[in-house]
Amino acid sequence: MWRVTVRALVVLLSAWLFGTLVWGWFQQNGDEKPRTQHTERPGRGSGDPDQSCFCHLTGVLDDCFCDVESIDVFNNFKIFPRIKKLTERDYFRYYRVNLKRPCPFWPDDGHCSIKDCHVEPCPESKVPVGIKSGNYNKYSQAANSMSDMSECEQAKELGAINSTLSNQSKEAFADWARHDDAQDHFCELDDETSPDAEYVDLLLNPERFTGYKGPSAWRVWNSIYEENCFKPRSVYRPLNPLAPSRGDDDGEGFYNWLEGLCLEKRVFYRLISGLHSSINIHLCAEYLLDEGWGRSVWGPNVQEFRQRFDVAETKGEGTRRLKNLYFLYLIELRALYKVAPYFERAVVNLYTGNSQEDAATKELLLQVFNEIRMFPMHFDEKSMFAGHKMEAKTLKEEFRLHFKNISRIMDCVGCSKCRLWGKLQTQGLGTALKILFSEKEIKNLPEHSPSKGFQLTRQEIVALLNGFGRLSTSIHQLHNFRMLLKETR
């Protein structure tokens, strides 16, 4: 009996020793971190490496009380489908622009010779007669009754002020035609009467990657950031390819300096950074993937997106860039909210010469405004320029002149298609700023006649809605890149 007991104890003791050894082996190996080809550096993101572009893109944005997730849902489900349809309407698809203006800041280093840089102008015969005839036609009620005339007759009739109008209306229309509100403009506007100004069909000249890059392209952005963002040269802006190398400097000194600025100057930088990010997203989403057999193939380039926005690739800068895009979106969204009463008046027709087209276009625009009104977290611009009256006035003027200078730099872009979309989006932002600083004038608009206090030219209207449409598209494309990054795991 005792022999059986001893034998059982020996078995139990052996099992215990074996289990201890096995458990120790698991603990030892469990403490070792897995070895991979791409080891993540400390502080350069967390979680799924394929999602590192988005891992910190969440929560409340700086300088406002809105969060990224709310904007995503609102834009992708409410705004994007409507703004896309709106910018495809005739009134918004034709943009008059002068792409031949010389660069005012440095000698022209030659235009991009790549075929995709080329812009195909629209023959005036293809442009709706109401658009060609002058900005005041959006107010002309009589213009809608001339649909049976030939195009030549319409152009001739619409080229002059209707003789049946009262003297007061004539004066208002004449004032509209020659209106020069230079003190309110945040952009250097093209002269639409210049022989070099041409109509461009935006749908036939989409914004996408053309191959234009390198020193010429970065010279433009370098000039914008270094000379037009209230920034002293002694403060290093991170990841500027034209600046001397700063080793492992991640630009924290720049952001410490930026946080010490007043709200207005901080906002200015974030607007420019947001615009830059939006343009980069468009180029990544519409990248030239294949150029064979005479047919180019365009589509999203995930690797290019990573290079511009990945946390590790950009030393943490990518997340800031994307958040600035959302901030810019809120600024232009607020401008549309503010300007809605201007367009809701019966006197504004968005005239093209086709009454059915015009009615449908305005109805779609009003739908966009209704959706914008429902958004609960608008940016509060009243906190800007709210200090001492004279100081606020001086700062506002400095703000306006800096941005106006940036609009002039767009004439230095060597790629015609990049210049087209750069000018349009810059003018769109400039128009948004003009609106935000014209609240009193918009509140006092007359219902049944043009206003001398606040006016928008057709070019400003087209740039405003297309510019916001580009921001809306950028945020929608971010969702697509998030899905693509998950698929490439």
Coordinates of C-alpha atoms in Angstrom, one line a residue:
M1 CA 0.0 0.0 0.0
W2 CA 2.7 2.4 1.0
R3 CA 4.6 1.6 -2.3
V4 CA 1.6 2.8 -4.3
T5 CA 1.4 6.0 -2.3
V6 CA 5.1 6.7 -2.9
R7 CA 4.7 6.0 -6.6
A8 CA 1.8 8.5 -6.8
L9 CA 3.7 11.2 -5.0
V10 CA 6.6 10.8 -7.4
V11 CA 4.2 11.2 -10.3
L12 CA 2.6 14.3 -8.8
L13 CA 6.0 15.8 -8.0
S14 CA 7.2 15.2 -11.6
A15 CA 4.1 16.8 -13.0
W16 CA 4.5 19.8 -10.8
L17 CA 8.1 20.4 -11.8
F18 CA 7.2 20.0 -15.5
G19 CA 4.4 22.5 -15.2
T20 CA 6.6 25.0 -13.5
L21 CA 9.2 24.8 -16.2
V22 CA 6.6 25.2 -19.0
W23 CA 4.9 28.1 -17.2
G24 CA 8.3 29.8 -16.8
W25 CA 9.0 29.4 -20.5
F26 CA 5.7 31.0 -21.5
Q27 CA 6.3 33.9 -19.1
Q28 CA 9.8 34.5 -20.5
N29 CA 8.7 34.4 -24.1
G30 CA 5.5 36.4 -23.4
D31 CA 7.6 39.3 -22.1
E32 CA 9.4 39.6 -25.4
K33 CA 7.9 42.1 -27.9
P34 CA 7.3 40.7 -31.4
R35 CA 10.0 41.5 -33.9
T36 CA 8.7 43.1 -37.1
Q37 CA 10.4 44.6 -40.1
H38 CA 8.9 48.1 -39.4
T39 CA 9.3 48.7 -35.7
E40 CA 7.2 51.7 -34.5
R41 CA 9.2 54.5 -33.0
P42 CA 8.1 55.8 -29.6
G43 CA 5.7 58.7 -29.8
R44 CA 4.9 58.2 -33.5
G45 CA 1.4 56.9 -33.3
S46 CA -0.3 53.9 -31.8
G47 CA -2.7 51.1 -32.7
D48 CA -2.9 49.7 -36.2
P49 CA 0.0 51.0 -38.2
D50 CA -2.2 51.1 -41.3
Q51 CA -4.4 53.6 -39.5
S52 CA -1.7 55.8 -38.2
C53 CA -2.9 58.7 -40.4
F54 CA -6.1 58.8 -38.4
C55 CA -5.2 57.5 -34.9
H56 CA -5.2 61.0 -33.4
L57 CA -7.7 62.5 -35.8
T58 CA -10.5 62.6 -33.3
G59 CA -12.2 64.7 -30.6
V60 CA -12.6 68.5 -30.2
L61 CA -10.8 70.8 -32.6
D62 CA -8.6 73.7 -31.3
D63 CA -10.1 77.2 -31.1
C64 CA -13.7 75.9 -31.4
F65 CA -16.2 73.5 -29.7
C66 CA -16.9 71.1 -32.6
D67 CA -15.5 67.6 -32.9
V68 CA -14.2 65.7 -35.9
E69 CA -16.8 62.9 -35.7
S70 CA -19.7 65.3 -35.9
I71 CA -18.3 67.0 -38.9
D72 CA -17.7 63.6 -40.7
V73 CA -21.3 62.5 -40.2
F74 CA -22.8 65.9 -41.1
N75 CA -20.7 66.4 -44.2
N76 CA -20.7 62.9 -45.6
F77 CA -24.4 62.2 -45.2
K78 CA -26.0 65.7 -45.4
I79 CA -23.8 68.2 -47.3
F80 CA -21.6 66.3 -49.7
P81 CA -24.3 64.8 -51.9
R82 CA -26.1 68.2 -52.2
I83 CA -23.0 70.4 -52.8
K84 CA -21.8 67.9 -55.4
K85 CA -25.1 68.2 -57.3
L86 CA -25.1 72.0 -56.9
T87 CA -21.6 72.5 -58.3
E88 CA -22.6 70.5 -61.4
R89 CA -25.3 73.0 -62.3
D90 CA -24.6 75.4 -65.2
Y91 CA -24.4 78.5 -63.0
F92 CA -21.5 77.0 -60.9
R93 CA -19.6 75.0 -63.5
Y94 CA -18.4 78.0 -65.6
Y95 CA -15.7 80.1 -64.0
R96 CA -14.1 83.1 -65.7
V97 CA -10.4 83.3 -65.0
N98 CA -7.2 84.9 -66.3
L99 CA -4.4 82.2 -66.3
K100 CA -1.9 84.4 -68.1
R101 CA -1.3 87.0 -65.5
P102 CA 2.5 87.2 -64.8
C103 CA 3.9 86.4 -61.4
P104 CA 4.4 89.7 -59.5
F105 CA 7.1 88.4 -57.1
W106 CA 9.8 86.6 -59.1
P107 CA 10.7 85.9 -62.8
D108 CA 8.6 83.3 -64.4
D109 CA 10.5 80.0 -64.4
G110 CA 8.4 78.5 -67.1
H111 CA 5.1 76.7 -67.1
C112 CA 4.6 73.0 -66.6
S113 CA 5.1 71.2 -69.9
I114 CA 3.2 68.1 -68.8
K115 CA 0.1 67.6 -70.8
D116 CA -2.1 67.1 -67.7
C117 CA -1.2 70.6 -66.6
H118 CA -3.1 72.1 -69.5
V119 CA -6.5 73.8 -69.1
E120 CA -9.0 73.6 -71.9
P121 CA -10.9 76.9 -72.1
C122 CA -14.6 76.8 -72.9
P123 CA -15.7 78.4 -76.2
E124 CA -18.0 81.3 -75.4
S125 CA -20.6 79.7 -77.7
K126 CA -20.9 76.9 -75.1
V127 CA -21.4 79.3 -72.1
P128 CA -25.0 80.0 -71.2
V129 CA -26.0 83.5 -72.5
G130 CA -27.2 84.7 -69.1
I131 CA -23.7 84.0 -67.7
K132 CA -21.9 85.9 -70.4
S133 CA -24.1 89.0 -70.2
G134 CA -23.0 90.6 -66.9
N135 CA -23.2 90.2 -63.2
Y136 CA -26.4 92.2 -62.7
N137 CA -28.5 89.8 -64.6
K138 CA -29.2 87.7 -61.5
Y139 CA -31.4 90.5 -60.5
S140 CA -33.2 91.1 -63.8
Q141 CA -36.8 89.8 -63.6
A142 CA -37.4 90.8 -67.2
A143 CA -34.5 88.6 -68.3
N144 CA -36.5 85.4 -67.6
S145 CA -39.1 86.3 -70.2
M146 CA -36.6 86.4 -73.1
S147 CA -36.1 82.6 -73.5
D148 CA -37.6 82.7 -77.0
M149 CA -35.0 85.1 -78.4
S150 CA -32.0 84.0 -80.3
E151 CA -28.7 83.9 -78.4
C152 CA -27.5 87.0 -80.3
E153 CA -30.6 88.9 -79.6
Q154 CA -30.4 87.9 -75.9
A155 CA -26.8 89.0 -75.6
K156 CA -27.6 92.3 -77.2
E157 CA -30.6 92.9 -75.0
L158 CA -29.0 91.8 -71.9
G159 CA -25.9 93.9 -72.6
A160 CA -27.7 97.0 -71.6
I161 CA -30.0 98.0 -68.7
N162 CA -33.6 97.5 -69.6
S163 CA -35.1 100.9 -70.6
T164 CA -38.4 100.1 -68.8
L165 CA -36.7 100.2 -65.4
S166 CA -37.1 103.2 -63.1
N167 CA -34.3 105.7 -62.7
Q168 CA -33.7 104.4 -59.2
S169 CA -33.3 100.8 -60.5
K170 CA -31.1 102.0 -63.3
E171 CA -28.8 103.7 -60.7
A172 CA -28.8 100.5 -58.6
F173 CA -27.9 98.3 -61.6
A174 CA -25.2 100.7 -62.8
D175 CA -23.8 100.8 -59.3
W176 CA -23.7 97.0 -59.3
A177 CA -21.9 96.9 -62.6
R178 CA -19.1 99.2 -61.6
H179 CA -19.0 98.3 -57.9
D180 CA -15.5 98.4 -56.4
D181 CA -15.4 97.4 -52.8
A182 CA -11.7 97.1 -52.6
Q183 CA -11.8 97.8 -48.9
D184 CA -13.8 94.6 -48.4
H185 CA -12.0 92.2 -50.8
F186 CA -9.6 89.7 -49.4
C187 CA -8.5 88.6 -52.8
E188 CA -6.8 90.1 -55.8
L189 CA -9.6 89.6 -58.3
D190 CA -9.1 89.0 -62.0
D191 CA -10.3 91.6 -64.4
E192 CA -13.1 89.8 -66.2
T193 CA -13.0 92.3 -69.1
S194 CA -9.3 91.4 -69.9
P195 CA -8.8 89.8 -73.3
D196 CA -6.8 87.1 -71.5
A197 CA -9.8 86.2 -69.2
E198 CA -11.5 83.0 -70.4
Y199 CA -14.4 80.8 -69.3
V200 CA -13.4 77.4 -68.0
D201 CA -15.8 74.5 -67.6
L202 CA -14.7 73.1 -64.2
L203 CA -16.3 69.7 -64.8
L204 CA -14.1 69.2 -67.9
N205 CA -10.9 70.4 -66.0
P206 CA -11.1 68.5 -62.7
E207 CA -8.6 69.1 -59.9
R208 CA -6.1 66.2 -59.7
F209 CA -2.4 65.3 -59.7
T210 CA -0.7 66.6 -62.8
G211 CA 2.9 65.7 -62.0
Y212 CA 3.7 69.4 -61.1
K213 CA 6.0 69.2 -58.0
G214 CA 9.5 69.9 -56.8
P215 CA 11.2 73.3 -56.2
S216 CA 8.8 75.3 -58.4
A217 CA 5.7 74.1 -56.5
W218 CA 7.3 74.4 -53.1
R219 CA 8.5 77.9 -53.9
V220 CA 4.9 79.0 -54.0
W221 CA 4.0 77.4 -50.7
N222 CA 7.2 78.5 -49.1
S223 CA 6.4 82.1 -50.0
I224 CA 2.9 81.7 -48.6
Y225 CA 4.1 80.3 -45.2
E226 CA 7.3 82.2 -44.7
E227 CA 6.1 85.7 -45.8
N228 CA 2.4 85.8 -45.4
C229 CA 1.5 84.0 -42.1
F230 CA 2.6 86.6 -39.5
K231 CA 5.6 84.4 -38.9
P232 CA 9.1 85.8 -38.1
R233 CA 11.9 84.0 -40.0
S234 CA 13.6 83.0 -36.8
V235 CA 10.7 80.6 -36.0
Y236 CA 11.1 77.3 -37.9
R237 CA 8.0 75.9 -39.6
P238 CA 8.2 72.1 -39.6
L239 CA 8.8 70.0 -42.7
N240 CA 9.5 72.8 -45.2
P241 CA 11.7 71.2 -47.9
L242 CA 13.2 74.6 -48.9
A243 CA 14.3 75.4 -45.4
P244 CA 17.7 74.3 -44.1
S245 CA 17.7 70.9 -42.4
R246 CA 17.1 71.0 -38.6
G247 CA 17.9 67.4 -37.9
D248 CA 15.3 65.7 -35.6
D249 CA 13.5 69.0 -34.9
D250 CA 9.8 68.1 -35.0
G251 CA 8.7 71.8 -35.0
E252 CA 7.5 71.9 -31.4
G253 CA 9.1 75.3 -31.1
F254 CA 7.0 76.6 -33.9
Y255 CA 3.8 75.3 -32.3
N256 CA 4.8 76.7 -28.9
W257 CA 5.2 80.1 -30.6
L258 CA 1.9 79.6 -32.5
E259 CA -0.1 79.0 -29.3
G260 CA 1.3 82.3 -27.9
L261 CA -0.3 84.3 -30.8
C262 CA -3.6 86.0 -30.6
L263 CA -6.6 84.1 -32.0
E264 CA -6.7 86.0 -35.3
K265 CA -3.1 85.2 -36.3
R266 CA -3.4 81.6 -35.2
V267 CA -6.6 81.3 -37.2
F268 CA -4.8 82.8 -40.3
Y269 CA -2.1 80.1 -40.2
R270 CA -4.7 77.3 -39.7
L271 CA -6.7 78.5 -42.7
I272 CA -3.7 78.3 -45.0
S273 CA -2.6 75.0 -43.6
G274 CA -6.2 73.6 -44.0
L275 CA -6.3 74.8 -47.6
H276 CA -2.9 73.2 -48.3
S277 CA -4.1 69.9 -46.7
S278 CA -7.3 69.9 -48.8
I279 CA -5.4 70.4 -52.0
N280 CA -3.0 67.6 -51.1
I281 CA -6.0 65.2 -50.4
H282 CA -7.4 66.0 -53.9
L283 CA -4.1 65.2 -55.5
C284 CA -3.8 61.9 -53.6
A285 CA -7.4 60.9 -54.4
E286 CA -7.1 61.7 -58.1
Y287 CA -3.6 60.4 -58.8
L288 CA -2.3 59.4 -62.2
L289 CA -2.0 55.6 -61.7
D290 CA -1.5 54.5 -65.3
E291 CA -0.7 56.3 -68.5
G292 CA -0.7 53.6 -71.1
W293 CA -2.2 53.1 -74.5
G294 CA -3.3 56.7 -74.8
R295 CA -5.8 56.4 -71.9
S296 CA -4.9 57.8 -68.4
V297 CA -6.2 56.1 -65.3
W298 CA -6.8 58.2 -62.2
G299 CA -7.6 57.0 -58.7
P300 CA -6.5 57.1 -55.0
N301 CA -2.9 56.6 -54.2
V302 CA -2.6 55.3 -50.6
Q303 CA 1.2 55.5 -50.5
E304 CA 1.1 59.2 -51.5
F305 CA -1.5 59.8 -48.9
R306 CA 0.7 58.2 -46.2
Q307 CA 3.7 60.3 -47.2
R308 CA 1.7 63.5 -46.7
F309 CA -0.3 62.7 -43.6
D310 CA 1.1 59.6 -41.8
V311 CA 2.2 60.3 -38.3
A312 CA 5.7 58.7 -38.7
E313 CA 6.3 60.0 -42.2
T314 CA 5.5 63.6 -41.1
K315 CA 7.0 63.6 -37.6
G316 CA 3.5 64.0 -36.1
E317 CA 2.6 66.9 -38.4
G318 CA 0.1 65.0 -40.5
T319 CA -2.6 65.0 -37.8
R320 CA -2.3 68.7 -37.3
R321 CA -2.7 69.2 -41.1
L322 CA -5.9 67.2 -41.2
K323 CA -7.4 69.0 -38.1
N324 CA -6.7 72.3 -39.8
L325 CA -8.7 71.1 -42.8
Y326 CA -11.7 70.5 -40.5
F327 CA -11.1 73.9 -39.0
L328 CA -11.2 75.6 -42.4
Y329 CA -14.4 73.6 -43.2
L330 CA -16.1 75.1 -40.1
I331 CA -15.0 78.7 -41.1
E332 CA -16.5 78.4 -44.6
L333 CA -19.5 76.6 -43.3
R334 CA -20.1 79.6 -40.9
A335 CA -19.8 82.0 -43.9
L336 CA -22.4 80.1 -45.8
Y337 CA -24.7 80.2 -42.7
K338 CA -24.2 84.0 -42.5
V339 CA -24.7 84.7 -46.2
A340 CA -27.9 82.6 -46.6
P341 CA -30.2 85.7 -46.2
Y342 CA -28.5 87.3 -49.2
F343 CA -29.5 84.4 -51.5
E344 CA -32.9 83.7 -50.0
R345 CA -34.2 87.0 -51.4
A346 CA -36.6 86.7 -54.3
V347 CA -34.5 89.2 -56.2
V348 CA -31.5 86.8 -56.5
N349 CA -32.1 84.4 -59.5
L350 CA -28.7 82.8 -60.2
Y351 CA -29.5 83.6 -63.8
T352 CA -28.2 81.6 -66.8
G353 CA -31.0 82.2 -69.3
N354 CA -32.9 78.9 -68.7
S355 CA -35.7 79.6 -66.2
Q356 CA -36.2 75.9 -65.3
E357 CA -32.5 75.4 -64.7
D358 CA -32.3 78.6 -62.6
A359 CA -35.2 77.6 -60.4
A360 CA -33.8 74.1 -59.8
T361 CA -30.4 75.6 -59.0
K362 CA -31.7 78.0 -56.5
E363 CA -33.9 75.4 -54.9
L364 CA -30.9 73.1 -54.5
L365 CA -28.9 76.0 -53.0
L366 CA -31.6 76.7 -50.5
Q367 CA -31.6 73.0 -49.5
V368 CA -27.9 73.3 -48.7
F369 CA -28.6 76.4 -46.6
N370 CA -31.4 74.6 -44.7
E371 CA -29.0 71.7 -43.9
I372 CA -26.3 74.2 -42.7
R373 CA -28.8 75.8 -40.4
M374 CA -29.4 72.4 -38.7
F375 CA -25.7 72.0 -37.8
P376 CA -25.5 72.7 -34.0
M377 CA -21.7 73.5 -33.6
H378 CA -20.9 76.5 -35.8
F379 CA -17.6 78.5 -35.3
D380 CA -18.1 81.7 -33.4
E381 CA -16.3 84.4 -35.4
K382 CA -17.4 87.2 -32.9
S383 CA -14.4 86.4 -30.8
M384 CA -12.1 87.7 -33.6
F385 CA -11.1 91.4 -33.8
A386 CA -13.0 92.0 -30.5
G387 CA -10.3 94.0 -28.6
H388 CA -9.6 97.7 -28.6
K389 CA -11.3 99.3 -31.6
M390 CA -8.3 100.8 -33.3
E391 CA -6.1 97.8 -32.7
A392 CA -8.8 95.5 -34.0
K393 CA -9.2 97.6 -37.1
T394 CA -5.5 97.6 -37.7
L395 CA -5.3 93.8 -37.2
K396 CA -8.2 93.2 -39.5
E397 CA -6.6 95.2 -42.3
E398 CA -3.3 93.4 -41.8
F399 CA -5.2 90.1 -42.0
R400 CA -6.9 91.2 -45.2
L401 CA -3.7 92.4 -46.9
H402 CA -1.8 89.2 -46.0
F403 CA -4.6 87.1 -47.5
K404 CA -4.8 89.3 -50.6
N405 CA -1.1 88.9 -51.1
I406 CA -1.5 85.1 -51.0
S407 CA -4.1 85.4 -53.8
R408 CA -1.5 87.2 -55.9
I409 CA 1.0 84.4 -55.3
M410 CA -1.4 82.0 -57.1
D411 CA -0.4 83.7 -60.3
C412 CA 3.1 82.2 -59.7
V413 CA 1.9 78.6 -60.0
G414 CA 3.6 77.1 -63.0
C415 CA 0.9 74.4 -63.7
S416 CA -2.2 76.0 -65.4
K417 CA -4.6 73.5 -63.9
C418 CA -3.1 73.9 -60.4
R419 CA -3.2 77.7 -60.9
L420 CA -6.9 77.5 -61.9
W421 CA -7.9 75.5 -58.8
G422 CA -5.6 77.4 -56.5
K423 CA -7.1 80.7 -57.6
L424 CA -10.6 79.4 -57.3
Q425 CA -10.2 78.0 -53.8
T426 CA -8.2 81.0 -52.6
Q427 CA -11.0 83.3 -53.9
G428 CA -13.6 81.1 -52.3
L429 CA -11.9 81.5 -48.9
G430 CA -11.4 85.2 -49.4
T431 CA -15.1 85.5 -50.2
A432 CA -15.9 83.6 -47.0
L433 CA -13.8 86.0 -45.0
K434 CA -15.5 89.0 -46.7
I435 CA -18.9 87.6 -45.6
L436 CA -17.8 86.9 -42.0
F437 CA -16.7 90.5 -41.6
S438 CA -19.9 92.0 -43.3
E439 CA -22.5 90.8 -40.8
K440 CA -24.1 94.2 -40.3
E441 CA -24.4 94.9 -44.1
I442 CA -26.0 91.5 -44.7
K443 CA -28.6 92.0 -42.0
N444 CA -29.6 95.3 -43.6
L445 CA -30.1 94.0 -47.1
P446 CA -33.1 95.3 -49.0
E447 CA -35.5 92.5 -50.1
H448 CA -36.4 93.7 -53.6
S449 CA -33.3 95.5 -54.9
P450 CA -29.6 95.2 -55.1
S451 CA -27.6 96.4 -52.1
K452 CA -24.9 99.0 -52.1
G453 CA -23.7 97.9 -48.7
F454 CA -22.9 94.3 -49.5
Q455 CA -22.6 92.7 -52.9
L456 CA -21.1 89.5 -54.4
T457 CA -20.1 89.2 -58.0
R458 CA -20.9 86.0 -59.8
Q459 CA -17.2 85.1 -59.7
E460 CA -17.2 85.3 -55.9
I461 CA -20.4 83.2 -55.7
V462 CA -19.0 80.5 -58.0
A463 CA -15.7 80.5 -56.1
L464 CA -17.4 80.4 -52.7
L465 CA -19.6 77.4 -53.4
N466 CA -17.0 75.5 -55.4
G467 CA -14.3 76.2 -52.8
F468 CA -16.5 74.9 -50.0
G469 CA -17.4 71.9 -52.3
R470 CA -13.7 71.1 -52.5
L471 CA -13.4 71.0 -48.7
S472 CA -16.5 68.9 -48.5
T473 CA -15.0 66.5 -51.1
S474 CA -11.7 66.3 -49.1
I475 CA -13.5 65.2 -45.9
H476 CA -15.5 62.7 -47.9
Q477 CA -12.3 61.4 -49.5
L478 CA -10.7 61.0 -46.0
H479 CA -13.4 58.4 -45.3
N480 CA -12.4 56.6 -48.5
F481 CA -8.8 56.6 -47.5
R482 CA -9.6 55.2 -44.1
M483 CA -11.4 52.3 -45.7
L484 CA -8.5 51.7 -48.2
L485 CA -6.0 51.7 -45.4
K486 CA -8.1 49.0 -43.6
E487 CA -8.2 46.9 -46.7
T488 CA -4.4 47.0 -47.2
R489 CA -3.7 45.5 -43.8

